PDB file of C-alpha atoms and ligand atoms in Angstrom:
ATOM      1  CA  UNK A   3      50.523 100.204  68.875  1.00 84.00           C
ATOM      2  CA  UNK A   4      50.095 103.926  68.831  1.00 94.00           C
ATOM      3  CA  UNK A   5      52.950 106.284  68.814  1.00 98.00           C
ATOM      4  CA  UNK A   6      53.897 108.461  71.977  1.00 98.00           C
ATOM      5  CA  UNK A   7      55.003 111.805  71.844  1.00 98.00           C
ATOM      6  CA  UNK A   8      55.911 113.660  74.917  1.00 99.00           C
ATOM      7  CA  UNK A   9      54.984 117.598  74.616  1.00 98.00           C
ATOM      8  CA  UNK A  10      56.562 119.981  77.381  1.00 98.00           C
ATOM      9  CA  UNK A  11      54.841 123.603  77.928  1.00 98.00           C
ATOM     10  CA  UNK A  12      51.533 121.730  76.528  1.00 98.00           C
ATOM     11  CA  UNK A  13      49.551 123.647  79.007  1.00 97.00           C
ATOM     12  CA  UNK A  14      49.256 126.939  76.857  1.00 97.00           C
ATOM     13  CA  UNK A  15      50.352 128.332  73.311  1.00 98.00           C
ATOM     14  CA  UNK A  16      52.762 126.243  70.817  1.00 98.00           C
ATOM     15  CA  UNK A  17      52.636 123.338  73.328  1.00 98.00           C
ATOM     16  CA  UNK A  18      49.227 123.119  73.619  1.00 98.00           C
ATOM     17  CA  UNK A  19      48.717 123.913  69.769  1.00 98.00           C
ATOM     18  CA  UNK A  20      51.141 120.653  68.890  1.00 98.00           C
ATOM     19  CA  UNK A  21      49.518 118.349  71.310  1.00 98.00           C
ATOM     20  CA  UNK A  22      46.045 119.155  69.036  1.00 98.00           C
ATOM     21  CA  UNK A  23      48.061 118.654  65.847  1.00 98.00           C
ATOM     22  CA  UNK A  24      49.730 115.652  67.177  1.00 98.00           C
ATOM     23  CA  UNK A  25      46.357 113.906  68.507  1.00 98.00           C
ATOM     24  CA  UNK A  26      45.043 114.492  64.942  1.00 98.00           C
ATOM     25  CA  UNK A  27      48.013 112.580  64.042  1.00 98.00           C
ATOM     26  CA  UNK A  28      46.922 109.613  65.937  1.00 98.00           C
ATOM     27  CA  UNK A  29      49.792 110.067  68.593  1.00 98.00           C
ATOM     28  CA  UNK A  30      48.957 109.288  72.194  1.00 98.00           C
ATOM     29  CA  UNK A  31      50.235 112.052  74.170  1.00 98.00           C
ATOM     30  CA  UNK A  32      52.275 112.661  77.629  1.00 98.00           C
ATOM     31  CA  UNK A  33      51.391 116.393  78.375  1.00 98.00           C
ATOM     32  CA  UNK A  34      53.962 117.885  80.663  1.00 98.00           C
ATOM     33  CA  UNK A  35      53.246 121.473  82.270  1.00 98.00           C
ATOM     34  CA  UNK A  36      53.357 123.033  85.621  1.00 97.00           C
ATOM     35  CA  UNK A  37      49.512 124.080  85.405  1.00 95.00           C
ATOM     36  CA  UNK A  38      47.262 120.944  85.767  1.00 98.00           C
ATOM     37  CA  UNK A  39      43.584 122.143  85.414  1.00 98.00           C
ATOM     38  CA  UNK A  40      44.825 123.606  82.082  1.00 98.00           C
ATOM     39  CA  UNK A  41      46.494 120.357  81.246  1.00 98.00           C
ATOM     40  CA  UNK A  42      42.940 118.604  82.117  1.00 98.00           C
ATOM     41  CA  UNK A  43      41.093 120.993  79.834  1.00 98.00           C
ATOM     42  CA  UNK A  44      43.445 120.165  77.100  1.00 98.00           C
ATOM     43  CA  UNK A  45      42.948 116.147  77.915  1.00 98.00           C
ATOM     44  CA  UNK A  46      39.193 116.236  77.579  1.00 98.00           C
ATOM     45  CA  UNK A  47      39.608 117.915  74.378  1.00 98.00           C
ATOM     46  CA  UNK A  48      41.811 115.633  72.558  1.00 98.00           C
ATOM     47  CA  UNK A  49      40.834 112.540  70.599  1.00 94.00           C
ATOM     48  CA  UNK A  50      43.426 110.262  71.773  1.00 98.00           C
ATOM     49  CA  UNK A  51      44.585 108.824  75.258  1.00 98.00           C
ATOM     50  CA  UNK A  52      46.757 111.119  77.262  1.00 98.00           C
ATOM     51  CA  UNK A  53      48.681 110.723  80.156  1.00 98.00           C
ATOM     52  CA  UNK A  54      49.711 114.084  82.191  1.00 98.00           C
ATOM     53  CA  UNK A  55      52.842 114.785  84.207  1.00 98.00           C
ATOM     54  CA  UNK A  56      52.691 118.046  86.123  1.00 98.00           C
ATOM     55  CA  UNK A  57      56.248 119.448  86.868  1.00 98.00           C
ATOM     56  CA  UNK A  58      58.370 122.360  86.578  1.00 98.00           C
ATOM     57  CA  UNK A  59      60.950 121.769  83.871  1.00 98.00           C
ATOM     58  CA  UNK A  60      63.638 123.585  85.853  1.00 98.00           C
ATOM     59  CA  UNK A  61      63.345 121.306  89.274  1.00 98.00           C
ATOM     60  CA  UNK A  62      65.681 118.560  88.209  1.00 98.00           C
ATOM     61  CA  UNK A  63      64.243 115.885  90.895  1.00 98.00           C
ATOM     62  CA  UNK A  64      60.367 116.738  89.917  1.00 98.00           C
ATOM     63  CA  UNK A  65      61.611 116.068  86.270  1.00 98.00           C
ATOM     64  CA  UNK A  66      63.224 112.680  87.772  1.00 98.00           C
ATOM     65  CA  UNK A  67      60.562 111.795  89.438  1.00 97.00           C
ATOM     66  CA  UNK A  68      57.708 112.399  87.325  1.00 98.00           C
ATOM     67  CA  UNK A  69      59.276 110.273  84.350  1.00 98.00           C
ATOM     68  CA  UNK A  70      60.286 107.313  86.878  1.00 97.00           C
ATOM     69  CA  UNK A  71      56.743 106.673  87.830  1.00 97.00           C
ATOM     70  CA  UNK A  72      55.309 107.008  84.432  1.00 97.00           C
ATOM     71  CA  UNK A  73      53.620 103.658  83.902  1.00 97.00           C
ATOM     72  CA  UNK A  74      54.781 100.917  81.867  1.00 97.00           C
ATOM     73  CA  UNK A  75      52.416 101.653  78.806  1.00 97.00           C
ATOM     74  CA  UNK A  76      53.732 105.136  78.864  1.00 98.00           C
ATOM     75  CA  UNK A  77      57.586 104.747  78.521  1.00 97.00           C
ATOM     76  CA  UNK A  78      57.717 103.893  74.934  1.00 97.00           C
ATOM     77  CA  UNK A  79      58.057 107.532  73.922  1.00 98.00           C
ATOM     78  CA  UNK A  80      58.749 108.003  69.988  1.00 98.00           C
ATOM     79  CA  UNK A  81      58.707 111.806  69.983  1.00 99.00           C
ATOM     80  CA  UNK A  82      59.863 114.644  72.336  1.00 99.00           C
ATOM     81  CA  UNK A  83      58.803 118.169  71.847  1.00 99.00           C
ATOM     82  CA  UNK A  84      61.063 120.193  74.204  1.00 98.00           C
ATOM     83  CA  UNK A  85      58.892 123.286  74.038  1.00 98.00           C
ATOM     84  CA  UNK A  86      58.497 124.621  77.686  1.00 98.00           C
ATOM     85  CA  UNK A  87      60.154 127.646  78.026  1.00 97.00           C
ATOM     86  CA  UNK A  88      59.462 131.723  78.797  1.00 96.00           C
ATOM     87  CA  UNK A  89      61.482 135.195  78.408  1.00 98.00           C
ATOM     88  CA  UNK A  90      61.344 137.124  81.795  1.00 98.00           C
ATOM     89  CA  UNK A  91      61.819 140.991  81.618  1.00 98.00           C
ATOM     90  CA  UNK A  92      63.567 142.464  78.413  1.00 98.00           C
ATOM     91  CA  UNK A  93      66.417 144.960  79.894  1.00 97.00           C
ATOM     92  CA  UNK A  94      69.709 146.231  78.762  1.00 98.00           C
ATOM     93  CA  UNK A  95      72.287 143.980  80.561  1.00 98.00           C
ATOM     94  CA  UNK A  96      73.288 146.370  82.775  1.00 98.00           C
ATOM     95  CA  UNK A  97      69.692 146.613  84.365  1.00 98.00           C
ATOM     96  CA  UNK A  98      68.679 143.189  84.101  1.00 98.00           C
ATOM     97  CA  UNK A  99      67.469 141.174  87.128  1.00 98.00           C
ATOM     98  CA  UNK A 100      69.315 138.049  88.230  1.00 98.00           C
ATOM     99  CA  UNK A 101      66.332 136.290  89.060  1.00 98.00           C
ATOM    100  CA  UNK A 102      64.847 136.585  85.465  1.00 98.00           C
ATOM    101  CA  UNK A 103      68.054 135.607  84.028  1.00 98.00           C
ATOM    102  CA  UNK A 104      68.090 132.176  86.259  1.00 98.00           C
ATOM    103  CA  UNK A 105      64.619 131.586  85.796  1.00 98.00           C
ATOM    104  CA  UNK A 106      65.480 131.777  81.679  1.00 98.00           C
ATOM    105  CA  UNK A 107      68.488 129.897  81.576  1.00 98.00           C
ATOM    106  CA  UNK A 108      66.706 127.333  84.287  1.00 98.00           C
ATOM    107  CA  UNK A 109      63.637 126.615  81.984  1.00 98.00           C
ATOM    108  CA  UNK A 110      64.846 127.002  78.729  1.00 98.00           C
ATOM    109  CA  UNK A 111      68.424 125.430  78.874  1.00 98.00           C
ATOM    110  CA  UNK A 112      68.264 123.239  81.999  1.00 98.00           C
ATOM    111  CA  UNK A 113      64.873 122.173  81.866  1.00 98.00           C
ATOM    112  CA  UNK A 114      65.225 121.144  78.189  1.00 98.00           C
ATOM    113  CA  UNK A 115      68.518 119.069  79.326  1.00 98.00           C
ATOM    114  CA  UNK A 116      66.686 117.666  82.595  1.00 98.00           C
ATOM    115  CA  UNK A 117      63.781 116.201  80.229  1.00 98.00           C
ATOM    116  CA  UNK A 118      65.825 114.844  77.524  1.00 98.00           C
ATOM    117  CA  UNK A 119      68.019 113.108  79.887  1.00 98.00           C
ATOM    118  CA  UNK A 120      64.901 111.393  81.191  1.00 98.00           C
ATOM    119  CA  UNK A 121      64.075 110.206  77.695  1.00 98.00           C
ATOM    120  CA  UNK A 122      66.920 109.608  75.511  1.00 98.00           C
ATOM    121  CA  UNK A 123      68.129 106.434  77.495  1.00 98.00           C
ATOM    122  CA  UNK A 124      64.663 104.727  76.262  1.00 98.00           C
ATOM    123  CA  UNK A 125      65.317 106.004  72.866  1.00 98.00           C
ATOM    124  CA  UNK A 126      68.808 104.982  72.473  1.00 98.00           C
ATOM    125  CA  UNK A 127      67.790 101.371  73.797  1.00 98.00           C
ATOM    126  CA  UNK A 128      65.531 101.151  71.203  1.00 98.00           C
ATOM    127  CA  UNK A 129      67.718 102.715  68.547  1.00 98.00           C
ATOM    128  CA  UNK A 130      64.613 104.989  67.418  1.00 98.00           C
ATOM    129  CA  UNK A 131      63.319 108.407  68.532  1.00 98.00           C
ATOM    130  CA  UNK A 132      62.675 111.717  67.302  1.00 98.00           C
ATOM    131  CA  UNK A 133      63.761 115.250  69.589  1.00 99.00           C
ATOM    132  CA  UNK A 134      62.172 118.501  68.177  1.00 99.00           C
ATOM    133  CA  UNK A 135      63.559 121.774  70.194  1.00 99.00           C
ATOM    134  CA  UNK A 136      61.439 124.433  69.963  1.00 98.00           C
ATOM    135  CA  UNK A 137      64.022 127.426  69.878  1.00 98.00           C
ATOM    136  CA  UNK A 138      63.401 130.791  68.525  1.00 98.00           C
ATOM    137  CA  UNK A 139      65.131 133.482  66.086  1.00 98.00           C
ATOM    138  CA  UNK A 140      66.448 134.971  69.148  1.00 98.00           C
ATOM    139  CA  UNK A 141      68.783 131.806  69.283  1.00 98.00           C
ATOM    140  CA  UNK A 142      70.106 132.867  65.860  1.00 98.00           C
ATOM    141  CA  UNK A 143      69.953 136.774  65.827  1.00 98.00           C
ATOM    142  CA  UNK A 144      70.852 138.839  69.323  1.00 98.00           C
ATOM    143  CA  UNK A 145      68.488 142.047  69.423  1.00 98.00           C
ATOM    144  CA  UNK A 146      68.998 144.967  71.599  1.00 98.00           C
ATOM    145  CA  UNK A 147      67.761 144.078  75.335  1.00 98.00           C
ATOM    146  CA  UNK A 148      67.195 140.302  74.532  1.00 98.00           C
ATOM    147  CA  UNK A 149      70.706 139.369  75.868  1.00 98.00           C
ATOM    148  CA  UNK A 150      70.098 136.538  78.430  1.00 98.00           C
ATOM    149  CA  UNK A 151      66.830 135.275  76.795  1.00 98.00           C
ATOM    150  CA  UNK A 152      68.888 135.219  73.090  1.00 98.00           C
ATOM    151  CA  UNK A 153      71.715 133.453  75.371  1.00 98.00           C
ATOM    152  CA  UNK A 154      69.132 130.962  76.150  1.00 98.00           C
ATOM    153  CA  UNK A 155      67.903 130.265  72.834  1.00 98.00           C
ATOM    154  CA  UNK A 156      71.430 130.199  71.252  1.00 98.00           C
ATOM    155  CA  UNK A 157      71.972 127.408  73.744  1.00 99.00           C
ATOM    156  CA  UNK A 158      69.026 125.567  72.584  1.00 99.00           C
ATOM    157  CA  UNK A 159      70.093 125.969  69.113  1.00 98.00           C
ATOM    158  CA  UNK A 160      73.710 124.322  70.254  1.00 99.00           C
ATOM    159  CA  UNK A 161      72.229 121.783  71.922  1.00 99.00           C
ATOM    160  CA  UNK A 162      70.326 120.841  68.945  1.00 99.00           C
ATOM    161  CA  UNK A 163      73.325 120.543  66.926  1.00 98.00           C
ATOM    162  CA  UNK A 164      75.027 118.741  69.912  1.00 99.00           C
ATOM    163  CA  UNK A 165      72.400 116.040  70.794  1.00 99.00           C
ATOM    164  CA  UNK A 166      72.139 115.083  66.766  1.00 99.00           C
ATOM    165  CA  UNK A 167      75.715 114.460  66.889  1.00 98.00           C
ATOM    166  CA  UNK A 168      75.764 112.657  70.017  1.00 99.00           C
ATOM    167  CA  UNK A 169      72.576 110.762  68.912  1.00 99.00           C
ATOM    168  CA  UNK A 170      73.364 110.072  65.668  1.00 98.00           C
ATOM    169  CA  UNK A 171      74.834 106.534  65.936  1.00 98.00           C
ATOM    170  CA  UNK A 172      71.600 105.587  67.679  1.00 98.00           C
ATOM    171  CA  UNK A 173      69.213 106.801  64.673  1.00 98.00           C
ATOM    172  CA  UNK A 174      67.497 109.608  66.558  1.00 98.00           C
ATOM    173  CA  UNK A 175      66.290 112.340  64.570  1.00 98.00           C
ATOM    174  CA  UNK A 176      67.122 115.674  66.259  1.00 99.00           C
ATOM    175  CA  UNK A 177      65.956 119.179  64.807  1.00 98.00           C
ATOM    176  CA  UNK A 178      64.487 122.356  65.836  1.00 99.00           C
ATOM    177  CA  UNK A 179      61.997 125.031  65.005  1.00 98.00           C
ATOM    178  CA  UNK A 180      63.042 128.865  65.618  1.00 98.00           C
ATOM    179  CA  UNK A 181      59.664 130.875  65.345  1.00 98.00           C
ATOM    180  CA  UNK A 182      59.659 134.684  65.120  1.00 98.00           C
ATOM    181  CA  UNK A 183      56.854 136.592  66.259  1.00 98.00           C
ATOM    182  CA  UNK A 184      53.905 134.362  67.574  1.00 98.00           C
ATOM    183  CA  UNK A 185      51.130 135.966  69.267  1.00 97.00           C
ATOM    184  CA  UNK A 186      50.763 133.866  72.679  1.00 97.00           C
ATOM    185  CA  UNK A 187      51.334 134.305  76.490  1.00 95.00           C
ATOM    186  CA  UNK A 188      54.773 135.156  75.632  1.00 97.00           C
ATOM    187  CA  UNK A 189      55.010 138.862  75.527  1.00 97.00           C
ATOM    188  CA  UNK A 190      52.447 138.823  78.771  1.00 97.00           C
ATOM    189  CA  UNK A 191      54.659 136.849  80.443  1.00 97.00           C
ATOM    190  CA  UNK A 192      58.225 138.532  78.924  1.00 98.00           C
ATOM    191  CA  UNK A 193      56.461 142.018  80.273  1.00 97.00           C
ATOM    192  CA  UNK A 194      55.393 140.581  83.807  1.00 97.00           C
ATOM    193  CA  UNK A 195      51.620 141.242  82.970  1.00 98.00           C
ATOM    194  CA  UNK A 196      51.986 144.829  81.271  1.00 97.00           C
ATOM    195  CA  UNK A 197      49.387 143.926  78.585  1.00 98.00           C
ATOM    196  CA  UNK A 198      49.880 147.502  76.818  1.00 98.00           C
ATOM    197  CA  UNK A 199      53.732 146.610  76.536  1.00 97.00           C
ATOM    198  CA  UNK A 200      52.555 143.191  75.303  1.00 97.00           C
ATOM    199  CA  UNK A 201      50.211 143.898  72.628  1.00 97.00           C
ATOM    200  CA  UNK A 202      52.109 146.192  71.173  1.00 97.00           C
ATOM    201  CA  UNK A 203      54.651 143.785  70.174  1.00 96.00           C
ATOM    202  CA  UNK A 204      52.318 142.124  67.680  1.00 97.00           C
ATOM    203  CA  UNK A 205      50.341 145.642  66.611  1.00 97.00           C
ATOM    204  CA  UNK A 206      50.629 146.586  62.961  1.00 98.00           C
ATOM    205  CA  UNK A 207      51.386 143.340  61.481  1.00 98.00           C
ATOM    206  CA  UNK A 208      50.012 139.879  61.396  1.00 98.00           C
ATOM    207  CA  UNK A 209      52.149 137.766  63.851  1.00 98.00           C
ATOM    208  CA  UNK A 210      52.166 133.885  63.784  1.00 98.00           C
ATOM    209  CA  UNK A 211      49.785 132.182  65.633  1.00 98.00           C
ATOM    210  CA  UNK A 212      50.575 128.856  68.051  1.00 98.00           C
ATOM    211  CA  UNK A 213      48.636 126.707  65.477  1.00 98.00           C
ATOM    212  CA  UNK A 214      51.435 128.040  62.695  1.00 98.00           C
ATOM    213  CA  UNK A 215      54.071 126.613  64.496  1.00 98.00           C
ATOM    214  CA  UNK A 216      52.275 123.414  65.584  1.00 98.00           C
ATOM    215  CA  UNK A 217      51.533 122.640  61.914  1.00 98.00           C
ATOM    216  CA  UNK A 218      55.558 122.952  61.245  1.00 98.00           C
ATOM    217  CA  UNK A 219      56.132 120.532  64.211  1.00 98.00           C
ATOM    218  CA  UNK A 220      53.314 118.232  62.856  1.00 98.00           C
ATOM    219  CA  UNK A 221      55.280 118.340  59.559  1.00 98.00           C
ATOM    220  CA  UNK A 222      58.671 117.937  61.006  1.00 98.00           C
ATOM    221  CA  UNK A 223      57.322 114.746  63.198  1.00 98.00           C
ATOM    222  CA  UNK A 224      55.530 113.198  59.823  1.00 98.00           C
ATOM    223  CA  UNK A 225      58.332 113.616  57.783  1.00 98.00           C
ATOM    224  CA  UNK A 226      59.727 110.217  56.278  1.00 98.00           C
ATOM    225  CA  UNK A 227      61.925 108.248  58.516  1.00 97.00           C
ATOM    226  CA  UNK A 228      64.829 109.108  56.114  1.00 98.00           C
ATOM    227  CA  UNK A 229      64.205 112.990  56.613  1.00 98.00           C
ATOM    228  CA  UNK A 230      65.200 115.219  59.221  1.00 98.00           C
ATOM    229  CA  UNK A 231      64.054 118.850  59.246  1.00 98.00           C
ATOM    230  CA  UNK A 232      66.826 119.704  60.967  1.00 98.00           C
ATOM    231  CA  UNK A 233      66.713 123.412  61.619  1.00 98.00           C
ATOM    232  CA  UNK A 234      63.731 125.486  60.290  1.00 98.00           C
ATOM    233  CA  UNK A 235      63.261 128.994  60.680  1.00 98.00           C
ATOM    234  CA  UNK A 236      59.936 130.188  60.635  1.00 98.00           C
ATOM    235  CA  UNK A 237      58.715 133.909  60.418  1.00 98.00           C
ATOM    236  CA  UNK A 238      55.565 135.900  59.868  1.00 98.00           C
ATOM    237  CA  UNK A 239      55.637 137.331  56.282  1.00 98.00           C
ATOM    238  CA  UNK A 240      56.232 140.735  57.507  1.00 98.00           C
ATOM    239  CA  UNK A 241      59.248 140.056  59.808  1.00 98.00           C
ATOM    240  CA  UNK A 242      62.750 139.940  58.126  1.00 98.00           C
ATOM    241  CA  UNK A 243      64.758 139.396  61.123  1.00 98.00           C
ATOM    242  CA  UNK A 244      65.092 139.650  64.939  1.00 97.00           C
ATOM    243  CA  UNK A 245      64.439 143.078  65.175  1.00 95.00           C
ATOM    244  CA  UNK A 246      62.944 144.092  61.309  1.00 98.00           C
ATOM    245  CA  UNK A 247      59.083 143.872  61.270  1.00 98.00           C
ATOM    246  CA  UNK A 248      57.125 146.058  58.546  1.00 98.00           C
ATOM    247  CA  UNK A 249      54.359 147.602  60.481  1.00 98.00           C
ATOM    248  CA  UNK A 250      51.338 149.453  58.797  1.00 95.00           C
TER     249      UNK A 250
HETATM  250  C1  8X3 B 326      60.368 134.673  70.688  1.00 57.10           C
HETATM  251  C2  8X3 B 326      60.522 135.710  69.428  1.00 57.10           C
HETATM  252  O1  8X3 B 326      61.753 137.604  68.629  1.00 57.10           O
HETATM  253  O2  8X3 B 326      60.474 137.768  70.954  1.00 57.10           O
HETATM  254  O3  8X3 B 326      61.123 133.598  70.624  1.00 57.10           O
HETATM  255  O4  8X3 B 326      62.426 136.499  70.647  1.00 57.10           O
HETATM  256  S1  8X3 B 326      61.572 137.323  69.929  1.00 57.10           S
END
């Protein structure tokens, strides 16, 4: 029987590239996202079977009903990639927008919890499973104006450790990958479509691309059963820290 991986935020960027990478390893895939049409495009490009779940991770009841209606054949989830999340705005704390704060905490933290809660009981029952949380360098180093986004990713780092502790008795692997600058839709979303500001983030150096992160996730997932890549920091060579990048 083919293994099943569930990927949140699969409709773009790191999630999309991870779906491609895990399909090449023979995984059948549960592709989760808000944008059905994009998931259908991805589904058509994959060489393995996939099942689409369209929901917003920050909507607890939508997450629950999506996983409740999963057909029996798809309920044996071996691997969960908690990738969904975004940054909204980048302002000093005193001028932050509460709606942006809510959006980040709701998707990056609560969404990860809701999806994990739906999948963990099956892993516990089978005494097997692997959860990879997509964190960020922002979860390890706080940078000016990053405040709430950094806090949300620091929570992902803390939850990764907490999950690893709590799920250790059930032989469930838990790890995280924390990328630095990755050229995806991330900055366009953060800066609400201001492409001049978004493009400037990646100018003058070679940033990571989604496929670089997907390749590391693939490696984490494919590691031998006794090996857990627990805490991976992945940076472009030009980036030394959250706020130090060598630009030409
Ligand atoms: C994305 C990386 O440095 O923009 O999580 O926070 S950063």
